[in-house]
Coordinates of N, CA and C in Angstrom, one line a residue:
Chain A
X1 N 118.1 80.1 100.3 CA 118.8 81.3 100.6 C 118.4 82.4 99.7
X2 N 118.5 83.4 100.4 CA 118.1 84.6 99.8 C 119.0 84.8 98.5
X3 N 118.6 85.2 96.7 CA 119.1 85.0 95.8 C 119.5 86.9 95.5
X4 N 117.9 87.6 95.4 CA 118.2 88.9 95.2 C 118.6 89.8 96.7
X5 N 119.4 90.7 96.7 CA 119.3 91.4 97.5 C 118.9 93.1 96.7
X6 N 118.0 93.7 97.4 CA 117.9 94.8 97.3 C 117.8 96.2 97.9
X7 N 118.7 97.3 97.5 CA 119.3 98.6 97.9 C 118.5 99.6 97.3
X8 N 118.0 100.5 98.2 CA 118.2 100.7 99.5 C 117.0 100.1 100.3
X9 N 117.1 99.5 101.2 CA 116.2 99.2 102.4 C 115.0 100.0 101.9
X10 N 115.0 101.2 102.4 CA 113.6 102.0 102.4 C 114.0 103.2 101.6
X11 N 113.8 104.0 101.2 CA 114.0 105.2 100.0 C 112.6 106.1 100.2
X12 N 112.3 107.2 100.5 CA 111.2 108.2 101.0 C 111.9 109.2 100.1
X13 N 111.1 109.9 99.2 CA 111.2 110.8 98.1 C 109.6 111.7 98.1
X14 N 110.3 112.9 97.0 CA 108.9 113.8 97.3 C 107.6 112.9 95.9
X15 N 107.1 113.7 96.0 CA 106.0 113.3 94.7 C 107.0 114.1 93.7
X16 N 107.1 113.4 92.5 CA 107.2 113.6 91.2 C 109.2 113.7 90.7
X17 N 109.7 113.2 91.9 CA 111.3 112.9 91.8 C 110.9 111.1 91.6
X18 N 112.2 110.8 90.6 CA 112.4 109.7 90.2 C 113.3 108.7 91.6
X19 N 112.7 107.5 91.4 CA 113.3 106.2 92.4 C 114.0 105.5 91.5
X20 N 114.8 105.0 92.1 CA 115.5 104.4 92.1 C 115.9 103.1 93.2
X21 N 115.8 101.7 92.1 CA 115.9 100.6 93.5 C 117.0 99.9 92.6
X22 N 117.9 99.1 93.0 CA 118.7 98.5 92.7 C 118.9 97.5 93.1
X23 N 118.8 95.9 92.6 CA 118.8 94.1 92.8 C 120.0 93.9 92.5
X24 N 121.0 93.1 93.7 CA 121.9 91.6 92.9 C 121.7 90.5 93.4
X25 N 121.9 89.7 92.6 CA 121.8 88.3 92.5 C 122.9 87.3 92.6
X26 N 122.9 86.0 92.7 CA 124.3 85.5 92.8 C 124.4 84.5 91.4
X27 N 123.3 83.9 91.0 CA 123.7 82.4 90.7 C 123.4 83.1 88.9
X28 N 123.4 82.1 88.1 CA 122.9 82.5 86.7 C 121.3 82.2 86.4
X29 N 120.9 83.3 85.7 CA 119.5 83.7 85.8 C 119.1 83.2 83.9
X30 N 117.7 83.2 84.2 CA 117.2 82.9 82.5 C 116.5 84.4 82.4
X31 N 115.9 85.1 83.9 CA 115.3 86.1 83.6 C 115.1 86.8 84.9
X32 N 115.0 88.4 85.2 CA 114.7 89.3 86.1 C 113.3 89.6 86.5
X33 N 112.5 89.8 87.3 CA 111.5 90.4 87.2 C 111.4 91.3 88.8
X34 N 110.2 92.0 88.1 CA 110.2 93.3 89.7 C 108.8 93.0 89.6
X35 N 108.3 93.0 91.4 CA 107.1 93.1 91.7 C 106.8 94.5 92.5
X36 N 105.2 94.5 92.9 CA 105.1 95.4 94.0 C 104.2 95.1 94.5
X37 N 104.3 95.2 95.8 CA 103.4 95.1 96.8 C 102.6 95.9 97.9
X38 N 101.7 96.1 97.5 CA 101.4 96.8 98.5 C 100.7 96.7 99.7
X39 N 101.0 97.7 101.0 CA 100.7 96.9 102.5 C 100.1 96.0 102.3
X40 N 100.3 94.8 103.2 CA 99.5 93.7 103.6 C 98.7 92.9 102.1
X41 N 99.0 93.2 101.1 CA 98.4 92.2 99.9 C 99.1 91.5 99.0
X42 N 98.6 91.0 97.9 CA 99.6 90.5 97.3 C 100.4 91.3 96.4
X43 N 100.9 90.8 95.5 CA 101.8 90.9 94.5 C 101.4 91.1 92.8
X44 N 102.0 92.3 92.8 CA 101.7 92.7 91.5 C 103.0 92.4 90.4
X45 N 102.9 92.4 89.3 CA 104.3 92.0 88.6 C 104.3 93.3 87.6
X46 N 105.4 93.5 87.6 CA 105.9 94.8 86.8 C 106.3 94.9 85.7
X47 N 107.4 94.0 85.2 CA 108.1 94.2 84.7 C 109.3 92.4 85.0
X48 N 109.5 91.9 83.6 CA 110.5 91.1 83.3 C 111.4 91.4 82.2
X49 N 112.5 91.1 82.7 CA 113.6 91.5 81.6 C 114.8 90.0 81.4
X50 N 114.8 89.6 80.6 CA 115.8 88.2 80.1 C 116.9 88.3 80.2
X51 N 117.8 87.5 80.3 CA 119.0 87.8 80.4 C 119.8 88.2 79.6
X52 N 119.1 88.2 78.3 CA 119.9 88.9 76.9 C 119.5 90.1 76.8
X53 N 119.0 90.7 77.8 CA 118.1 92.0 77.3 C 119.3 92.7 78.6
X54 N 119.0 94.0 78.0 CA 119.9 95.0 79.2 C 118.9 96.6 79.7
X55 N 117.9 96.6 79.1 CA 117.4 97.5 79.3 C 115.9 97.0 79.2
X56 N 114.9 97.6 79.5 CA 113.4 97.1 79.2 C 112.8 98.6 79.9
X57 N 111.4 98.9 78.8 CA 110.9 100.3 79.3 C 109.4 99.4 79.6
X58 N 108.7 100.4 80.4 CA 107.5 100.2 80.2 C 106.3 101.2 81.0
X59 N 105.9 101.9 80.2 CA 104.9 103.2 80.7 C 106.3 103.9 81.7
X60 N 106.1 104.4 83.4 CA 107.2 105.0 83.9 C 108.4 104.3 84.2
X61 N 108.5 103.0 83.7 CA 109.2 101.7 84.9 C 110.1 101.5 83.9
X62 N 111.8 101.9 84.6 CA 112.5 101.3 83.4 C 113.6 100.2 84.1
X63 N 113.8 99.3 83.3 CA 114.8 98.3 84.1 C 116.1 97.7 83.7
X64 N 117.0 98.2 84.2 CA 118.2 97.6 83.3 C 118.7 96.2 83.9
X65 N 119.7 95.8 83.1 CA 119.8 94.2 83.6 C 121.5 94.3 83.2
X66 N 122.1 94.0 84.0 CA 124.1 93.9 83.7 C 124.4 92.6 84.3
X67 N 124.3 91.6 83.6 CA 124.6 90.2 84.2 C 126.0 89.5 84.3
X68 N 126.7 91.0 84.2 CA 128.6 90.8 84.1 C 128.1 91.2 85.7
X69 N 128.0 91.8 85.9 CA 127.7 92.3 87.4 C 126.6 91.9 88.4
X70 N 125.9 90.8 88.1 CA 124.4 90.3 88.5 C 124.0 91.5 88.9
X71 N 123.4 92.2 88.7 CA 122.8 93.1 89.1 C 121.5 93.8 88.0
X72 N 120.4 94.3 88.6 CA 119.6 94.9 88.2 C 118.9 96.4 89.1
X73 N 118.5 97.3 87.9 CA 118.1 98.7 88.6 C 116.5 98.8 88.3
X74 N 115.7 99.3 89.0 CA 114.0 99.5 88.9 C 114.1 101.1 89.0
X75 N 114.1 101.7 87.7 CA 113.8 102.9 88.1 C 112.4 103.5 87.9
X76 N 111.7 104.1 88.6 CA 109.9 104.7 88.7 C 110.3 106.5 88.3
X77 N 109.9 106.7 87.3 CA 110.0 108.3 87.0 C 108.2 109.0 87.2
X78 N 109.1 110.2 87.7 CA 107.9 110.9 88.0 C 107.0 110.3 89.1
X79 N 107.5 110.0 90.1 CA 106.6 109.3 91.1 C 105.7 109.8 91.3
X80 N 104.4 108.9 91.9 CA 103.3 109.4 92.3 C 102.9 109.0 93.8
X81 N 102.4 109.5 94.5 CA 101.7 108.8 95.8 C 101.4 107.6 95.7
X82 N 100.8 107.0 95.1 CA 100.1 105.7 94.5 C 101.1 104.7 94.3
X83 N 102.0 105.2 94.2 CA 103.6 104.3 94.0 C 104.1 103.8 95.5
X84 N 103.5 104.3 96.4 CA 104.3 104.3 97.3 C 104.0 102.5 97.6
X85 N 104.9 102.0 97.9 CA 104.6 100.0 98.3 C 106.1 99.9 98.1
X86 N 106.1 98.0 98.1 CA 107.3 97.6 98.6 C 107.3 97.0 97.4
X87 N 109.0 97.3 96.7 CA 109.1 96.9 95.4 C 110.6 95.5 95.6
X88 N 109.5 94.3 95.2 CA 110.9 93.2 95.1 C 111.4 92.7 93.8
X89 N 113.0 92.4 93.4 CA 113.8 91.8 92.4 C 113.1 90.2 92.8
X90 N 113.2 89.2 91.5 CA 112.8 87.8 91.7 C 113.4 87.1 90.5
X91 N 114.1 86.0 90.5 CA 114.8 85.7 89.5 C 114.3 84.1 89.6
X92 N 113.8 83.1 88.9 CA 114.0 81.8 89.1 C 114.9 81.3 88.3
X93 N 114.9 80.2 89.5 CA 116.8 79.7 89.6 C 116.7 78.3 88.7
X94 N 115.8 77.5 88.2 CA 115.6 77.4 87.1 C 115.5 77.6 85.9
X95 N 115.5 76.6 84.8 CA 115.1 76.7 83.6 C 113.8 76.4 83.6
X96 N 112.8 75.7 84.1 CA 111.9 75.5 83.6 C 110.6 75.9 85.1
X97 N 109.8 75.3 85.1 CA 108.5 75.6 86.0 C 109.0 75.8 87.6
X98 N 109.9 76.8 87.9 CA 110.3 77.2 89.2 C 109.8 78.0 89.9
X99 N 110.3 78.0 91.3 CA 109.4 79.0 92.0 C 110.6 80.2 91.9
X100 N 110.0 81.4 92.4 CA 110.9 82.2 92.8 C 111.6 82.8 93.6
X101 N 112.7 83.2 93.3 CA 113.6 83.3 94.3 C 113.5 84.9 94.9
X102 N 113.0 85.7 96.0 CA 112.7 86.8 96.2 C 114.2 88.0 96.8
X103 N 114.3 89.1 96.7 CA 115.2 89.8 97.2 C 114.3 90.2 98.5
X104 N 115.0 90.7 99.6 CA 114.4 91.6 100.8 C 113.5 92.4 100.0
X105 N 113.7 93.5 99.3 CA 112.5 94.1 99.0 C 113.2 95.5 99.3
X106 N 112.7 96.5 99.0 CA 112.6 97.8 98.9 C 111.5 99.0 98.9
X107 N 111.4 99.9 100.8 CA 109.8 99.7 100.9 C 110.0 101.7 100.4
X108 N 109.3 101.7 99.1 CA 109.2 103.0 98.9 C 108.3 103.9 99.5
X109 N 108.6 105.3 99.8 CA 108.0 106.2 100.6 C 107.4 107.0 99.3
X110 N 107.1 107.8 99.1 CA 106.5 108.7 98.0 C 105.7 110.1 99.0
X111 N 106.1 110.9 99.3 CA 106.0 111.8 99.8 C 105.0 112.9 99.2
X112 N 103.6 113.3 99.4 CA 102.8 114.7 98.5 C 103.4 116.0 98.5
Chain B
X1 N 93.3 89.6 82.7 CA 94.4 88.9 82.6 C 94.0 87.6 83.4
X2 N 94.9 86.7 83.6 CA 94.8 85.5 84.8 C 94.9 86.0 86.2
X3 N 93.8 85.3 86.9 CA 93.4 85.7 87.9 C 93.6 84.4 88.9
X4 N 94.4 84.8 89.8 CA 94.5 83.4 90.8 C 93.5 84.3 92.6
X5 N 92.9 83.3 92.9 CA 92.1 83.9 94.3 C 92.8 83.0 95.3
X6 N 92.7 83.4 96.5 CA 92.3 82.5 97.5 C 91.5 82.7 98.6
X7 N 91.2 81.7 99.3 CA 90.1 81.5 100.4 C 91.0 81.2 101.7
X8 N 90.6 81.6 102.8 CA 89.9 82.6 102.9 C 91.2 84.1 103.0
X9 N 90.6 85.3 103.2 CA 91.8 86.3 103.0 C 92.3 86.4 104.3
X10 N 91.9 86.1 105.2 CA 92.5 86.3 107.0 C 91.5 84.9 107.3
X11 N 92.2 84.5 108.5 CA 91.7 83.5 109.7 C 92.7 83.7 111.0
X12 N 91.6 83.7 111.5 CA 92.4 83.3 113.0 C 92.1 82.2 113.8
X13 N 92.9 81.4 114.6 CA 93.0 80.1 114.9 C 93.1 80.0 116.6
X14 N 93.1 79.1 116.8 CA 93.7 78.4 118.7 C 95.2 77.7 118.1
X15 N 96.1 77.8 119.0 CA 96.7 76.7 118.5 C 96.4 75.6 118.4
X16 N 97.2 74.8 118.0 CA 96.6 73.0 117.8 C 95.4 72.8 116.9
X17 N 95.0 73.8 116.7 CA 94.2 73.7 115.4 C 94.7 74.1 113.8
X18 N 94.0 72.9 112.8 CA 94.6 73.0 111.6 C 93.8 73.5 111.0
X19 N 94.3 74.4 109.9 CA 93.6 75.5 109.2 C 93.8 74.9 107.5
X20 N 93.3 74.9 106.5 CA 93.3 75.1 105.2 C 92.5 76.4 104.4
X21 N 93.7 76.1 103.5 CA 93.9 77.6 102.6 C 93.9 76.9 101.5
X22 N 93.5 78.3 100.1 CA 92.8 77.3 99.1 C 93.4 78.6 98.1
X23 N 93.6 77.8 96.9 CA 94.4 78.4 95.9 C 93.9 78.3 94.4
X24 N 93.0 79.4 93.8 CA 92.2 78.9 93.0 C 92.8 79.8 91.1
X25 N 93.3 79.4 90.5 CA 93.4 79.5 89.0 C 91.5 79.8 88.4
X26 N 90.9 81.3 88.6 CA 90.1 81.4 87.8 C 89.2 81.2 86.3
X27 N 90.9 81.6 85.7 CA 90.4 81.7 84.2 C 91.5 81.2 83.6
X28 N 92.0 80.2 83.9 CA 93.2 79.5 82.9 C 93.5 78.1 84.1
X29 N 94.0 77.1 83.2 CA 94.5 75.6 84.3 C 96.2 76.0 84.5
X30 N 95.6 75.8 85.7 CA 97.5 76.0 86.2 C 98.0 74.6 86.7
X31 N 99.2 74.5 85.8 CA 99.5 72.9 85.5 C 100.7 73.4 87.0
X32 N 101.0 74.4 87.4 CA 101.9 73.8 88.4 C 101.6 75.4 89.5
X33 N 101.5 75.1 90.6 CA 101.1 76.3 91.4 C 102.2 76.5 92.6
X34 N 102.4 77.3 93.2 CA 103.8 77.6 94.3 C 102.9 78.2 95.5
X35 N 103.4 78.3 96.5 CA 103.5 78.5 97.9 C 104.4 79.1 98.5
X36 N 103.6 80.3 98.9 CA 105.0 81.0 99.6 C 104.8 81.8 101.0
X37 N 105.5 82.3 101.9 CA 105.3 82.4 103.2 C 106.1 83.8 103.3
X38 N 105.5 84.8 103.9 CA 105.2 86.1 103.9 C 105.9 86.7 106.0
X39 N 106.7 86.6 106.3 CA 106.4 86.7 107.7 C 106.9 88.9 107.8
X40 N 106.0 89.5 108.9 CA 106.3 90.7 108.8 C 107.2 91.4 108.5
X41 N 107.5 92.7 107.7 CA 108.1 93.5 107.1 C 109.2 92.6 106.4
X42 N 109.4 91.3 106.4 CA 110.5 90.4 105.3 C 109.9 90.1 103.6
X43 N 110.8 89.4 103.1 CA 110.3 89.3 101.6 C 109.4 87.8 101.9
X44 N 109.6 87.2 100.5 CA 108.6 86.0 100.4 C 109.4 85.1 100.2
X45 N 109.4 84.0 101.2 CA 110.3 82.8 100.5 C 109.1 81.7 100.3
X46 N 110.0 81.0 99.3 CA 109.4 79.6 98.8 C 109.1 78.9 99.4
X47 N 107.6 77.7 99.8 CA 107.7 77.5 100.6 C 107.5 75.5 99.7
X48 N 107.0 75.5 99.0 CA 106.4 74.1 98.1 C 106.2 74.9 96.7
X49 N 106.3 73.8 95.6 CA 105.7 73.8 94.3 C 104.8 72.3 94.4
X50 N 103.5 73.3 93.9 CA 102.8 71.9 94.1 C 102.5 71.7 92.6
X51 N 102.3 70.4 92.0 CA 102.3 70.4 90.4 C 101.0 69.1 90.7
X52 N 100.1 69.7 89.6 CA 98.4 68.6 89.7 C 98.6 67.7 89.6
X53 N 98.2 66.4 90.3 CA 98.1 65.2 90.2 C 99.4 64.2 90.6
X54 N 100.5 65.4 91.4 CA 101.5 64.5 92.2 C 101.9 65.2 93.6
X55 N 102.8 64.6 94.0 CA 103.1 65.2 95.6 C 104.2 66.5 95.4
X56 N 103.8 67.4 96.3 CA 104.5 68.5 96.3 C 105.9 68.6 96.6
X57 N 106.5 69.4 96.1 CA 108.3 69.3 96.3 C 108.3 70.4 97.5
X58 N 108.6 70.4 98.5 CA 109.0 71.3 99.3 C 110.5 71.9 99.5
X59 N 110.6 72.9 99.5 CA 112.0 73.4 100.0 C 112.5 73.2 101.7
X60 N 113.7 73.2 101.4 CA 114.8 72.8 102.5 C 114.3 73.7 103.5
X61 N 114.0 72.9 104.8 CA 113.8 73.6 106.3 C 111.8 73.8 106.0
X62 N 111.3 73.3 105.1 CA 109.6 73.5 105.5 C 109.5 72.0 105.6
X63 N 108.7 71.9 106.4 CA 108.1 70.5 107.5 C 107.2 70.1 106.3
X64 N 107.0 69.1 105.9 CA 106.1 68.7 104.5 C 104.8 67.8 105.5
X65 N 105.1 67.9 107.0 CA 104.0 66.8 107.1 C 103.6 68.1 108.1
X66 N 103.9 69.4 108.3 CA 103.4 70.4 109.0 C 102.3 71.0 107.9
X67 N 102.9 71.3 106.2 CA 102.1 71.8 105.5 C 101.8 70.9 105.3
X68 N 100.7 70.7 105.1 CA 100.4 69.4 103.4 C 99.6 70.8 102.7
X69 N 100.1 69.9 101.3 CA 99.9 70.6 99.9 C 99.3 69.7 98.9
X70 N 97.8 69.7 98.7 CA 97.2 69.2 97.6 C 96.8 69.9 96.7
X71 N 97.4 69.4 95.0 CA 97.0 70.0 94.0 C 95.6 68.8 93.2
X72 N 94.8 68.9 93.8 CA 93.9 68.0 93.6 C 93.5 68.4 91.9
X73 N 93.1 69.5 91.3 CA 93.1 70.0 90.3 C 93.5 70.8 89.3
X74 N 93.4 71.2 88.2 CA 93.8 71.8 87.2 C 93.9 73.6 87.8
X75 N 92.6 73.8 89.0 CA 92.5 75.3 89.0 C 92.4 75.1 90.8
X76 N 92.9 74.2 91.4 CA 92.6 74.1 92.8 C 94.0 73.8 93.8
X77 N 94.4 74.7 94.6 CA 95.8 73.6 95.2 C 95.6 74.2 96.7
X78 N 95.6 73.6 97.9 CA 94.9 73.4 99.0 C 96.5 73.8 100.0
X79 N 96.7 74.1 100.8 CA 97.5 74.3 101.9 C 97.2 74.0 103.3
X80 N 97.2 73.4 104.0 CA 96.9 73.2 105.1 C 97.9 72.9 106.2
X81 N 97.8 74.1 107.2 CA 98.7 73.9 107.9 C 98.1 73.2 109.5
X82 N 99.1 72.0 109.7 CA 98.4 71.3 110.7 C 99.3 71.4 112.0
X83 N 98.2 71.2 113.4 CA 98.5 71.5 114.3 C 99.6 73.5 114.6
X84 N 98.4 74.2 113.8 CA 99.4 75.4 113.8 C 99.5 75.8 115.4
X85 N 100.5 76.9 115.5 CA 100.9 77.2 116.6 C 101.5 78.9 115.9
X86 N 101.4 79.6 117.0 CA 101.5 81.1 117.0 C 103.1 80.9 116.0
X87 N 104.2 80.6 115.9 CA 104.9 80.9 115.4 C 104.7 80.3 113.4
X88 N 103.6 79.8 113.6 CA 103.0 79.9 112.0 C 102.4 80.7 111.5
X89 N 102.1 81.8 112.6 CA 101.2 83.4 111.9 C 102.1 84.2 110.8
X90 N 101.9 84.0 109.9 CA 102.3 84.7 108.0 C 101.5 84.5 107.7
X91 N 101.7 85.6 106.3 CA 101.3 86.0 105.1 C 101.3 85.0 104.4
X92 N 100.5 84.2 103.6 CA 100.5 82.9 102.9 C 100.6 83.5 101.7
X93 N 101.1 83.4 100.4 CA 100.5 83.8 99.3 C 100.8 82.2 98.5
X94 N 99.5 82.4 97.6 CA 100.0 81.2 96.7 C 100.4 82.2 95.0
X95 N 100.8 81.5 93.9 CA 101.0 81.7 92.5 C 100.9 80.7 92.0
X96 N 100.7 80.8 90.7 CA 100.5 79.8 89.2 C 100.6 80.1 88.1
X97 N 101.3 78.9 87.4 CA 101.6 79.2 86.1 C 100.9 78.5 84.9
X98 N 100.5 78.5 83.8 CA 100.2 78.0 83.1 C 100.6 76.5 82.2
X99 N 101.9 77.0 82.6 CA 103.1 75.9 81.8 C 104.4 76.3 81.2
X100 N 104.8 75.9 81.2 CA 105.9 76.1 80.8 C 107.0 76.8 81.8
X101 N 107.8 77.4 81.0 CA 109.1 78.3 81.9 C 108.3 79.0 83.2
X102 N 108.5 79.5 84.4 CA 108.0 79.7 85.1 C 108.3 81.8 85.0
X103 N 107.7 82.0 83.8 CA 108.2 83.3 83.4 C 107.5 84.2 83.7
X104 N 106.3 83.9 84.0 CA 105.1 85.4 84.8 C 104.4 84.3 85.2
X105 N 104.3 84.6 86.9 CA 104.1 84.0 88.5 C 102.1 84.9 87.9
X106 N 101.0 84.3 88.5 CA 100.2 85.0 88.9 C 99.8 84.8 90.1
X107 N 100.1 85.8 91.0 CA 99.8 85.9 92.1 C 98.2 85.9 93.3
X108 N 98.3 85.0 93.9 CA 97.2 85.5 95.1 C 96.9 86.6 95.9
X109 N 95.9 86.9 96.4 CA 96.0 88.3 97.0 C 96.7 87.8 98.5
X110 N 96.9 86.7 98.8 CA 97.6 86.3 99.8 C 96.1 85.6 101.1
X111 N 96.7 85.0 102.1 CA 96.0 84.5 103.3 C 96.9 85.3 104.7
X112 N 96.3 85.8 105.7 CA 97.0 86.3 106.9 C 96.3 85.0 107.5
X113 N 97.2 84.4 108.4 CA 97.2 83.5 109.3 C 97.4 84.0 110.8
X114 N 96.9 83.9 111.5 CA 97.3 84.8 112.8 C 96.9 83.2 113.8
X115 N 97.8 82.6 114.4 CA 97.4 81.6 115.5 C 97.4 81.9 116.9
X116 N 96.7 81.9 117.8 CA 97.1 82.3 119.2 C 97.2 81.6 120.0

């Protein structure tokens, strides 16, 4: 079953305004992570954040984690065209060597 | 970084024909590799964890004698889907991990499967 769900579906912004994607989850997590994908390839990883952690920065990508709320937010500042792809929440539902559990996904527009 | 490939990046098939796909750990041994299935504009669900040197665990609702999944090696895990049929055309992606917690996935560029 689908673990993350992620809001909004699709999100189209201009170049250089901040996104915003937002994951929840149901079950208890050891850790968060965000990918991205872009058309038709694989999977890039972004960003993981643990369940003790509530916040994680990295270059524009900031991620918060509220696990009173399962929920997690992927914000992209300063977007670029090059941003534009489909960004997924993934949590494994394990402790140990698991696979991951994917959200729908969130397919960003990035507008010039 | 770690680099996982696969072979080939697209195929296209007849039905009734079985296809394998190939999942390769370049620069590190990946003691346990995943499988996952991509179908248009949806996310990625799980499809098997395959771990070297035993039989693969498949998740609930995938046909284990439709895929077979060999992790024959340390840097090799094989997918083959047999007797495919048009409703098996996805995105195949495999991942791998090193060991341990399953805490950063390294991903494949993926396989497009198209059966007709």
């Amino acid at each position: 079953s689908q673990q993350g769900e992620e809001d909004p579906q699709a999100l189209s912004i201009q170049e250089g305004e901040n996104a915003t994607m937002n994951c929840s989850y149901k079950t208890s997590i050891n850790n968060l992570q965000w990918y991205r994908q872009n058309s038709g390839r694989g999977l890039v990883h972004l960003i993981l954040i643990r369940s003790n952690e509530r916040e994680k920065h990295s270059g524009r990508l900031r991620v918060t984690l509220d696990t009173s709320k399962k929920s997690s937010s992927l914000l992209i500042t300063a977007s670029r065209a090059a941003d534009t792809a489909s960004y997924f929440c993934a949590t494994v539902r394990g402790g140990g060597a698991d696979g991951l559990t994917f959200g729908k996904g969130t397919h960003l527009i990035i507008q010039p | 970084g770690a680099v996982v490939s696969q072979h080939p990046s697209w195929v296209i098939c007849k039905s009734g024909t079985s296809v394998k796909i190939e999942c390769r750990s370049l620069d590190f041994q990946a003691t346990t590799m995943f499988w996952y299935r991509q179908f248009p504009k949806q996310s990625l669900m799980l499809m098997a964890t395959s771990n070297e040197g035993s039989k693969a665990t498949y998740e609930q609702g995938v046909e284990k004698d439709k895929f077979l999944i060999n992790h024959a090696s340390l840097t090799l895990s094989t997918l083959t889907v047999t007797s495919a049929h048009p409703e098996d055309s996805s995105f195949y992606i495999c991942s791998a991990i090193a060991g341990g917690p399953a805490d950063t996935q390294y991903f494949g560029p993926g396989t497009r499967l198209t059966v007709l």
